[in-house]
Amino acid sequence: GYLGYEASEGIDWVWEHRLDDLKALFVTGRKKKASSIKETVDEYDAVRSDAIEQERYKLQLQADGAKSPEERNTLGQFSTPYLLSRQIVARSLAELPPSTAISFLEPALGSGVFYSALMQEARDRAILEALGVEADKAYAGIAEKLFNASGFKVAVQDFFAFARKPENHSRFNLLCTNPPYVRHHHMEPSLKLELQAFVRDSLG
């Protein structure tokens, strides 16, 4: 039963433990190196952001607080820190010639942190289209409320349904995302098989 869900999916085995169970094996006295990307409220306030981004962050925290930790874990709903989003967007933009108009896609939109970062990093660049896909209405509504005036569009649906539509193929030239890391045993076996077939048919 301990590894039953792994065996039922044809996976040999995955060893899963709480870290406290393995404390005896750790060398004492060593401290884990702190991440350089943080987003406590105080640290966030020190990051240069505009009024819309500050509002997005506030609404993000409210939406997170309305969900249980278990629910967010099941759906992989953990927002990327704004500073990290800006770094990812800036690095991605460097791959596009400056004269190229941007067609932007975020397939795991959340509340829109990557689009917010794009607004800061692409100030002097033409944006032909910008769209985010988000299955959860609570988060999608934040992006719709804050970014609609700038022409940003939100598709409230599962991304795989969006990706299946032929009119969306080869439509975008810039994709920035930090997709939800969902543990496979939170997914129904039938859905896994469906997604495997979709990827195989699409990409070979």
Coordinates of N, CA and C in Angstrom, one line a residue:
G1 N 0.8 -1.2 0.0 CA 0.0 0.0 0.0 C 0.8 1.3 0.0
Y2 N 2.0 1.2 0.6 CA 2.8 2.4 0.7 C 3.2 3.0 -0.6
L3 N 3.6 2.1 -1.5 CA 4.0 2.5 -2.9 C 2.9 2.0 -3.9
G4 N 1.7 1.7 -3.4 CA 0.7 1.2 -4.3 C 0.4 2.1 -5.5
Y5 N 0.3 3.4 -5.2 CA -0.1 4.3 -6.3 C 1.0 4.3 -7.4
E6 N 2.3 4.1 -7.0 CA 3.4 4.0 -8.0 C 3.3 2.8 -8.8
A7 N 3.0 1.7 -8.1 CA 3.0 0.4 -8.8 C 1.8 0.3 -9.8
S8 N 0.7 0.9 -9.4 CA -0.5 0.9 -10.3 C -0.3 1.7 -11.5
E9 N 0.7 2.6 -11.5 CA 1.0 3.4 -12.7 C 2.1 2.9 -13.5
G10 N 2.6 1.7 -13.1 CA 3.7 1.1 -13.9 C 5.1 1.7 -13.6
I11 N 5.2 2.5 -12.5 CA 6.5 3.1 -12.1 C 7.1 2.1 -11.2
D12 N 8.4 1.9 -11.3 CA 9.1 0.9 -10.5 C 8.9 1.2 -9.0
W13 N 9.5 2.3 -8.6 CA 9.3 2.8 -7.2 C 9.8 4.2 -7.1
V14 N 9.3 4.9 -6.1 CA 9.8 6.2 -5.7 C 9.8 6.2 -4.2
W15 N 11.0 6.5 -3.6 CA 11.1 6.5 -2.2 C 10.8 7.9 -1.7
E16 N 9.8 8.0 -0.8 CA 9.3 9.2 -0.3 C 9.4 9.2 1.2
H17 N 10.0 10.2 1.8 CA 10.1 10.3 3.2 C 10.0 11.8 3.7
R18 N 9.6 11.9 4.9 CA 9.7 13.3 5.5 C 11.2 13.5 5.9
L19 N 11.7 14.7 5.8 CA 13.1 14.9 6.0 C 13.5 14.6 7.5
D20 N 12.5 14.8 8.4 CA 12.9 14.5 9.8 C 13.2 13.0 10.0
D21 N 12.7 12.2 9.1 CA 13.0 10.7 9.3 C 14.4 10.4 9.0
L22 N 15.1 11.3 8.3 CA 16.4 11.1 7.8 C 17.5 11.9 8.5
K23 N 17.0 12.6 9.6 CA 18.0 13.5 10.3 C 19.2 12.8 10.8
A24 N 19.1 11.6 11.1 CA 20.3 10.9 11.7 C 21.4 10.8 10.6
L25 N 21.1 10.9 9.4 CA 22.1 10.8 8.3 C 22.7 12.1 8.0
F26 N 22.2 13.2 8.5 CA 22.7 14.6 8.1 C 23.9 15.0 9.0
V27 N 24.8 15.7 8.4 CA 25.9 16.3 9.2 C 25.4 17.5 9.9
T28 N 25.5 17.5 11.2 CA 25.0 18.6 12.0 C 25.9 19.8 11.9
G29 N 25.4 21.0 12.1 CA 26.2 22.2 12.1 C 26.2 22.9 10.8
R30 N 25.7 22.3 9.7 CA 25.7 22.9 8.4 C 24.4 23.6 8.2
K31 N 24.5 24.8 7.7 CA 23.2 25.5 7.4 C 23.0 25.6 5.9
K32 N 21.8 25.4 5.5 CA 21.4 25.4 4.1 C 21.6 26.8 3.6
K33 N 22.2 26.9 2.4 CA 22.4 28.3 1.8 C 21.0 28.9 1.5
A34 N 20.8 30.1 1.9 CA 19.5 30.8 1.7 C 19.4 31.1 0.2
S35 N 18.2 31.0 -0.3 CA 17.9 31.4 -1.7 C 18.1 32.9 -1.8
S36 N 18.5 33.3 -3.0 CA 18.7 34.7 -3.3 C 17.3 35.3 -3.8
I37 N 16.4 34.5 -4.1 CA 15.1 34.9 -4.5 C 14.1 34.7 -3.4
K38 N 13.6 35.8 -2.8 CA 12.7 35.7 -1.7 C 11.5 36.6 -1.9
E39 N 10.4 36.3 -1.2 CA 9.2 37.2 -1.4 C 8.4 37.2 -0.1
T40 N 9.0 37.6 1.0 CA 8.2 38.0 2.2 C 7.6 39.3 1.9
V41 N 6.6 39.7 2.6 CA 6.0 41.0 2.4 C 7.0 42.1 2.5
D42 N 7.8 42.1 3.5 CA 8.8 43.2 3.7 C 9.8 43.3 2.5
E43 N 10.3 42.1 2.1 CA 11.2 42.1 1.0 C 10.6 42.5 -0.3
Y44 N 9.3 42.1 -0.5 CA 8.6 42.5 -1.7 C 8.4 44.0 -1.8
D45 N 8.2 44.6 -0.7 CA 8.0 46.1 -0.7 C 9.2 46.8 -1.1
A46 N 10.3 46.2 -1.0 CA 11.6 46.8 -1.4 C 11.9 46.7 -2.9
V47 N 11.1 45.8 -3.6 CA 11.3 45.6 -5.0 C 10.6 46.7 -5.8
R48 N 11.3 47.2 -6.8 CA 10.7 48.2 -7.6 C 9.5 47.7 -8.4
S49 N 8.3 48.1 -8.1 CA 7.1 47.7 -8.8 C 6.1 48.8 -8.9
D50 N 5.3 48.7 -9.9 CA 4.3 49.8 -10.1 C 3.0 49.5 -9.3
A51 N 2.1 50.4 -9.3 CA 0.9 50.3 -8.5 C 0.1 49.1 -8.9
I52 N 0.0 48.8 -10.1 CA -0.8 47.6 -10.6 C -0.2 46.3 -10.1
E53 N 1.2 46.2 -10.1 CA 1.8 45.0 -9.6 C 1.6 44.9 -8.1
Q54 N 1.7 46.0 -7.4 CA 1.5 46.0 -5.9 C 0.1 45.5 -5.6
E55 N -0.9 45.9 -6.4 CA -2.3 45.4 -6.2 C -2.4 43.9 -6.6
R56 N -1.7 43.5 -7.6 CA -1.7 42.1 -8.0 C -1.2 41.2 -6.9
Y57 N -0.1 41.7 -6.3 CA 0.5 40.9 -5.2 C -0.4 40.8 -4.0
K58 N -1.1 41.9 -3.7 CA -2.0 41.9 -2.5 C -3.2 40.9 -2.8
L59 N -3.8 41.0 -4.0 CA -4.9 40.1 -4.4 C -4.4 38.6 -4.4
Q60 N -3.2 38.4 -4.9 CA -2.6 37.1 -4.9 C -2.6 36.5 -3.5
L61 N -2.1 37.2 -2.5 CA -2.1 36.8 -1.2 C -3.5 36.4 -0.6
Q62 N -4.4 37.3 -1.0 CA -5.8 37.0 -0.6 C -6.3 35.7 -1.2
A63 N -6.1 35.5 -2.4 CA -6.6 34.3 -3.1 C -5.9 33.1 -2.5
D64 N -4.6 33.2 -2.3 CA -3.9 32.1 -1.6 C -4.5 31.7 -0.3
G65 N -4.8 32.8 0.5 CA -5.3 32.6 1.8 C -6.7 32.0 1.9
A66 N -7.4 32.1 0.8 CA -8.8 31.5 0.7 C -8.8 30.0 0.4
K67 N -7.6 29.5 0.1 CA -7.5 28.1 -0.2 C -6.7 27.3 0.9
S68 N -7.0 26.1 1.1 CA -6.3 25.3 2.0 C -4.9 24.9 1.4
P69 N -3.9 24.7 2.3 CA -2.6 24.2 1.8 C -2.7 22.9 0.9
E70 N -3.6 22.0 1.4 CA -3.8 20.8 0.6 C -4.3 21.0 -0.8
E71 N -5.3 22.0 -0.9 CA -5.8 22.3 -2.2 C -4.8 22.9 -3.1
R72 N -4.0 23.8 -2.6 CA -3.0 24.4 -3.4 C -1.9 23.4 -3.8
N73 N -1.6 22.5 -2.9 CA -0.6 21.5 -3.2 C -1.1 20.6 -4.3
T74 N -2.3 20.2 -4.3 CA -2.9 19.3 -5.3 C -2.9 19.9 -6.6
L75 N -3.1 21.2 -6.7 CA -3.1 21.9 -8.0 C -1.8 22.6 -8.4
G76 N -0.8 22.5 -7.5 CA 0.4 23.2 -7.7 C 0.4 24.7 -7.8
Q77 N -0.5 25.3 -7.0 CA -0.7 26.7 -7.0 C 0.2 27.5 -6.1
F78 N 1.4 27.8 -6.6 CA 2.4 28.5 -5.8 C 3.0 29.6 -6.8
S79 N 2.7 30.8 -6.6 CA 3.1 31.9 -7.5 C 4.6 32.1 -7.5
T80 N 5.1 32.4 -8.7 CA 6.5 32.7 -8.8 C 6.8 34.1 -8.3
P81 N 7.9 34.3 -7.5 CA 8.2 35.6 -7.0 C 8.4 36.6 -8.1
Y82 N 7.9 37.8 -7.9 CA 8.0 38.9 -8.9 C 9.4 39.2 -9.4
L83 N 10.3 39.2 -8.5 CA 11.7 39.5 -8.9 C 12.2 38.4 -9.8
L84 N 11.9 37.1 -9.5 CA 12.4 36.0 -10.3 C 11.7 36.1 -11.7
S85 N 10.4 36.5 -11.7 CA 9.6 36.6 -12.9 C 10.3 37.6 -13.9
R86 N 10.7 38.7 -13.3 CA 11.4 39.8 -14.1 C 12.7 39.3 -14.7
Q87 N 13.4 38.5 -13.9 CA 14.7 38.0 -14.4 C 14.4 37.0 -15.6
I88 N 13.4 36.1 -15.4 CA 13.1 35.2 -16.5 C 12.6 35.9 -17.7
V89 N 11.8 36.9 -17.6 CA 11.3 37.6 -18.7 C 12.4 38.4 -19.4
A90 N 13.2 39.0 -18.7 CA 14.4 39.8 -19.2 C 15.3 38.9 -20.0
R91 N 15.6 37.7 -19.5 CA 16.4 36.7 -20.2 C 15.8 36.2 -21.4
S92 N 14.5 36.0 -21.4 CA 13.7 35.5 -22.6 C 13.7 36.5 -23.7
L93 N 13.4 37.8 -23.3 CA 13.4 38.9 -24.3 C 14.7 39.0 -25.0
A94 N 15.8 38.7 -24.4 CA 17.1 38.8 -25.0 C 17.2 37.9 -26.2
E95 N 16.4 36.8 -26.3 CA 16.4 35.9 -27.4 C 15.6 36.4 -28.6
L96 N 14.8 37.5 -28.4 CA 14.1 38.0 -29.6 C 14.8 39.3 -30.1
P97 N 14.9 39.4 -31.4 CA 15.5 40.7 -31.9 C 14.6 41.9 -31.5
P98 N 15.3 43.0 -31.2 CA 14.5 44.1 -30.6 C 13.4 44.6 -31.6
S99 N 13.6 44.4 -32.8 CA 12.6 44.9 -33.8 C 11.4 43.9 -33.9
T100 N 11.4 42.8 -33.3 CA 10.3 41.8 -33.4 C 9.2 42.1 -32.5
A101 N 8.0 42.2 -33.0 CA 6.8 42.5 -32.2 C 6.5 41.2 -31.4
I102 N 6.1 41.4 -30.1 CA 6.0 40.3 -29.2 C 4.5 39.7 -29.2
S103 N 4.4 38.4 -29.3 CA 3.2 37.7 -29.1 C 3.4 36.8 -27.9
F104 N 2.9 37.2 -26.8 CA 3.2 36.6 -25.5 C 2.2 35.6 -25.0
L105 N 2.6 34.5 -24.5 CA 1.8 33.5 -24.0 C 2.2 33.0 -22.6
E106 N 1.3 33.0 -21.6 CA 1.6 32.4 -20.3 C 0.6 31.2 -20.1
P107 N 1.0 30.0 -20.2 CA 0.1 28.9 -20.2 C -0.4 28.4 -18.7
A108 N 0.3 29.0 -17.7 CA -0.1 28.7 -16.3 C -0.2 30.1 -15.6
L109 N -1.1 30.9 -16.0 CA -1.2 32.3 -15.7 C -1.2 32.6 -14.2
G110 N -1.9 31.9 -13.4 CA -2.1 32.4 -12.0 C -2.8 33.7 -12.0
S111 N -2.2 34.6 -11.2 CA -2.7 36.0 -11.2 C -2.0 37.0 -12.1
G112 N -1.1 36.4 -12.9 CA -0.5 37.3 -14.0 C 0.9 37.9 -13.7
V113 N 1.7 37.2 -12.8 CA 3.0 37.8 -12.4 C 3.9 37.9 -13.6
F114 N 3.9 37.0 -14.6 CA 4.8 37.1 -15.7 C 4.4 38.2 -16.6
Y115 N 3.1 38.4 -16.8 CA 2.7 39.5 -17.6 C 3.0 40.8 -17.0
S116 N 2.8 40.9 -15.7 CA 3.2 42.1 -14.9 C 4.7 42.4 -15.1
A117 N 5.5 41.3 -15.1 CA 7.0 41.5 -15.3 C 7.3 41.9 -16.7
L118 N 6.5 41.4 -17.7 CA 6.7 41.8 -19.1 C 6.4 43.3 -19.3
M119 N 5.4 43.8 -18.6 CA 5.1 45.3 -18.7 C 6.3 46.1 -18.2
Q120 N 7.1 45.6 -17.3 CA 8.2 46.4 -16.8 C 9.4 46.2 -17.7
E121 N 9.6 45.0 -18.3 CA 10.8 44.7 -19.0 C 10.7 45.0 -20.5
A122 N 9.5 45.2 -21.0 CA 9.4 45.4 -22.5 C 8.8 46.7 -22.8
R123 N 9.1 47.7 -22.0 CA 8.6 49.1 -22.1 C 8.7 49.7 -23.5
D124 N 9.9 49.4 -24.2 CA 10.1 50.0 -25.5 C 9.9 49.1 -26.6
R125 N 9.2 48.0 -26.4 CA 9.0 47.0 -27.4 C 7.5 46.9 -27.8
A126 N 7.3 46.6 -29.0 CA 5.9 46.5 -29.5 C 5.3 45.1 -29.1
I127 N 4.1 45.1 -28.5 CA 3.5 43.9 -28.1 C 2.2 43.7 -29.0
L128 N 2.3 42.8 -29.9 CA 1.3 42.5 -30.8 C 0.1 41.8 -30.1
E129 N 0.4 40.9 -29.2 CA -0.7 40.1 -28.5 C -0.1 39.6 -27.2
A130 N -1.0 39.5 -26.2 CA -0.6 39.0 -24.9 C -1.8 38.2 -24.4
L131 N -1.5 36.9 -24.0 CA -2.6 36.1 -23.5 C -2.1 35.1 -22.5
G132 N -3.0 34.9 -21.5 CA -2.7 34.0 -20.4 C -3.8 33.0 -20.3
V133 N -3.5 31.7 -20.0 CA -4.4 30.6 -19.8 C -4.4 30.2 -18.3
E134 N -5.6 30.2 -17.7 CA -5.7 29.8 -16.3 C -7.0 29.1 -16.1
A135 N -6.9 27.9 -15.5 CA -8.1 27.1 -15.2 C -8.9 27.5 -14.0
D136 N -8.2 28.2 -13.0 CA -8.8 28.6 -11.8 C -9.4 30.0 -11.9
K137 N -10.7 30.2 -11.8 CA -11.3 31.5 -11.9 C -10.9 32.5 -10.9
A138 N -10.6 32.0 -9.7 CA -10.2 32.9 -8.6 C -8.9 33.6 -9.0
Y139 N -7.9 33.0 -9.6 CA -6.7 33.6 -10.0 C -6.8 34.3 -11.3
A140 N -7.5 33.7 -12.3 CA -7.7 34.3 -13.6 C -8.4 35.7 -13.4
G141 N -9.4 35.8 -12.5 CA -10.1 37.0 -12.3 C -9.2 38.2 -11.9
I142 N -8.2 37.9 -11.1 CA -7.2 38.9 -10.7 C -6.6 39.5 -12.0
A143 N -6.1 38.7 -12.8 CA -5.4 39.2 -14.1 C -6.4 39.9 -15.0
E144 N -7.6 39.4 -15.1 CA -8.6 40.1 -15.9 C -8.9 41.5 -15.4
K145 N -9.0 41.6 -14.1 CA -9.4 42.9 -13.5 C -8.2 43.9 -13.7
L146 N -7.0 43.5 -13.5 CA -5.9 44.4 -13.5 C -5.3 44.7 -14.8
F147 N -5.3 43.8 -15.8 CA -4.6 43.9 -17.0 C -5.4 44.1 -18.3
N148 N -6.7 44.0 -18.1 CA -7.6 44.1 -19.3 C -7.4 45.4 -20.1
A149 N -7.2 46.5 -19.3 CA -7.1 47.8 -20.0 C -5.9 47.9 -20.9
S150 N -4.9 47.1 -20.6 CA -3.6 47.1 -21.4 C -3.7 46.2 -22.7
G151 N -4.9 45.5 -22.8 CA -5.1 44.6 -24.0 C -4.8 43.2 -23.7
F152 N -4.4 42.9 -22.4 CA -4.1 41.5 -22.1 C -5.4 40.7 -22.0
K153 N -5.4 39.5 -22.6 CA -6.5 38.6 -22.7 C -6.3 37.4 -21.8
V154 N -7.4 36.9 -21.2 CA -7.3 35.8 -20.3 C -8.3 34.7 -20.8
A155 N -7.7 33.5 -21.0 CA -8.6 32.3 -21.4 C -8.7 31.5 -20.1
V156 N -10.0 31.4 -19.6 CA -10.2 30.6 -18.4 C -10.6 29.2 -18.8
Q157 N -9.5 28.4 -18.9 CA -9.7 27.0 -19.3 C -8.4 26.2 -19.1
D158 N -8.5 24.9 -19.2 CA -7.3 24.1 -19.1 C -6.4 24.3 -20.3
F159 N -5.1 24.4 -20.0 CA -4.2 24.7 -21.1 C -4.2 23.7 -22.2
F160 N -4.4 22.4 -21.9 CA -4.3 21.4 -22.9 C -5.5 21.5 -23.9
A161 N -6.6 22.0 -23.3 CA -7.8 22.3 -24.2 C -7.4 23.4 -25.2
F162 N -6.7 24.4 -24.6 CA -6.3 25.6 -25.5 C -5.3 25.1 -26.5
A163 N -4.4 24.2 -26.1 CA -3.3 23.8 -27.0 C -3.8 22.9 -28.1
R164 N -5.0 22.3 -27.9 CA -5.5 21.4 -29.0 C -6.1 22.2 -30.1
K165 N -6.4 23.4 -30.0 CA -7.0 24.2 -31.0 C -6.0 24.6 -32.1
P166 N -6.3 24.2 -33.4 CA -5.3 24.5 -34.4 C -4.9 26.0 -34.6
E167 N -5.9 26.8 -34.3 CA -5.6 28.3 -34.5 C -4.6 28.8 -33.5
N168 N -4.3 28.0 -32.4 CA -3.3 28.5 -31.4 C -1.9 28.0 -31.7
H169 N -1.8 27.1 -32.7 CA -0.4 26.6 -33.1 C 0.4 27.6 -33.8
S170 N 1.6 27.8 -33.4 CA 2.6 28.7 -34.0 C 2.1 30.2 -33.9
R171 N 1.3 30.4 -32.9 CA 0.7 31.8 -32.7 C 1.6 32.7 -31.9
F172 N 2.4 32.2 -31.1 CA 3.2 33.0 -30.1 C 4.7 32.9 -30.4
N173 N 5.4 33.9 -30.0 CA 6.9 33.9 -30.2 C 7.6 34.1 -28.8
L174 N 6.8 34.3 -27.8 CA 7.5 34.4 -26.4 C 6.6 33.8 -25.4
L175 N 7.1 32.8 -24.7 CA 6.4 32.0 -23.7 C 7.2 32.1 -22.4
C176 N 6.6 32.7 -21.4 CA 7.3 32.7 -20.1 C 6.4 32.1 -19.0
T177 N 6.9 31.2 -18.3 CA 6.0 30.5 -17.3 C 6.8 29.8 -16.3
N178 N 6.1 29.4 -15.2 CA 6.7 28.5 -14.2 C 5.6 27.6 -13.9
P179 N 5.5 26.5 -14.7 CA 4.3 25.6 -14.6 C 4.1 25.0 -13.3
P180 N 2.8 24.6 -12.9 CA 2.6 24.0 -11.6 C 3.2 22.6 -11.6
Y181 N 3.9 22.3 -10.5 CA 4.5 21.0 -10.3 C 3.6 20.2 -9.5
V182 N 2.7 19.4 -10.2 CA 1.7 18.6 -9.6 C 2.2 17.2 -9.5
R183 N 2.1 16.6 -8.3 CA 2.5 15.2 -8.1 C 1.6 14.3 -8.9
H184 N 2.2 13.4 -9.5 CA 1.4 12.6 -10.5 C 0.3 11.8 -9.9
H185 N 0.4 11.4 -8.6 CA -0.6 10.6 -8.0 C -1.8 11.5 -7.5
H186 N -1.8 12.8 -7.8 CA -2.9 13.6 -7.6 C -3.8 13.6 -8.9
M187 N -3.3 12.9 -10.0 CA -4.0 12.9 -11.2 C -4.6 11.5 -11.5
E188 N -5.8 11.5 -12.1 CA -6.4 10.3 -12.4 C -5.6 9.5 -13.5
P189 N -5.5 8.2 -13.4 CA -4.7 7.4 -14.4 C -5.3 7.7 -15.8
S190 N -6.6 7.8 -16.0 CA -7.1 8.1 -17.3 C -6.6 9.4 -17.9
L191 N -6.5 10.4 -17.0 CA -6.0 11.7 -17.5 C -4.5 11.6 -17.9
K192 N -3.7 10.8 -17.2 CA -2.3 10.6 -17.6 C -2.2 10.0 -18.9
L193 N -3.0 9.0 -19.2 CA -3.0 8.3 -20.5 C -3.4 9.2 -21.6
E194 N -4.4 10.1 -21.3 CA -4.9 11.0 -22.3 C -3.8 12.0 -22.7
L195 N -3.1 12.5 -21.6 CA -2.1 13.5 -21.9 C -0.9 12.9 -22.6
Q196 N -0.5 11.7 -22.2 CA 0.6 11.0 -22.9 C 0.3 10.9 -24.4
A197 N -0.9 10.5 -24.7 CA -1.3 10.3 -26.1 C -1.3 11.6 -26.8
F198 N -1.7 12.7 -26.2 CA -1.7 14.0 -26.8 C -0.3 14.5 -27.1
V199 N 0.6 14.3 -26.2 CA 2.0 14.7 -26.4 C 2.6 13.9 -27.5
R200 N 2.4 12.6 -27.4 CA 2.9 11.7 -28.5 C 2.4 12.1 -29.9
D201 N 1.1 12.3 -30.0 CA 0.5 12.7 -31.3 C 1.0 14.0 -31.8
S202 N 1.2 14.9 -30.8 CA 1.6 16.3 -31.2 C 3.1 16.4 -31.6
L203 N 3.9 15.7 -30.8 CA 5.4 15.9 -30.9 C 6.2 14.6 -31.4
G204 N 5.4 13.5 -31.5 CA 6.1 12.3 -31.9 C 6.9 11.6 -30.8

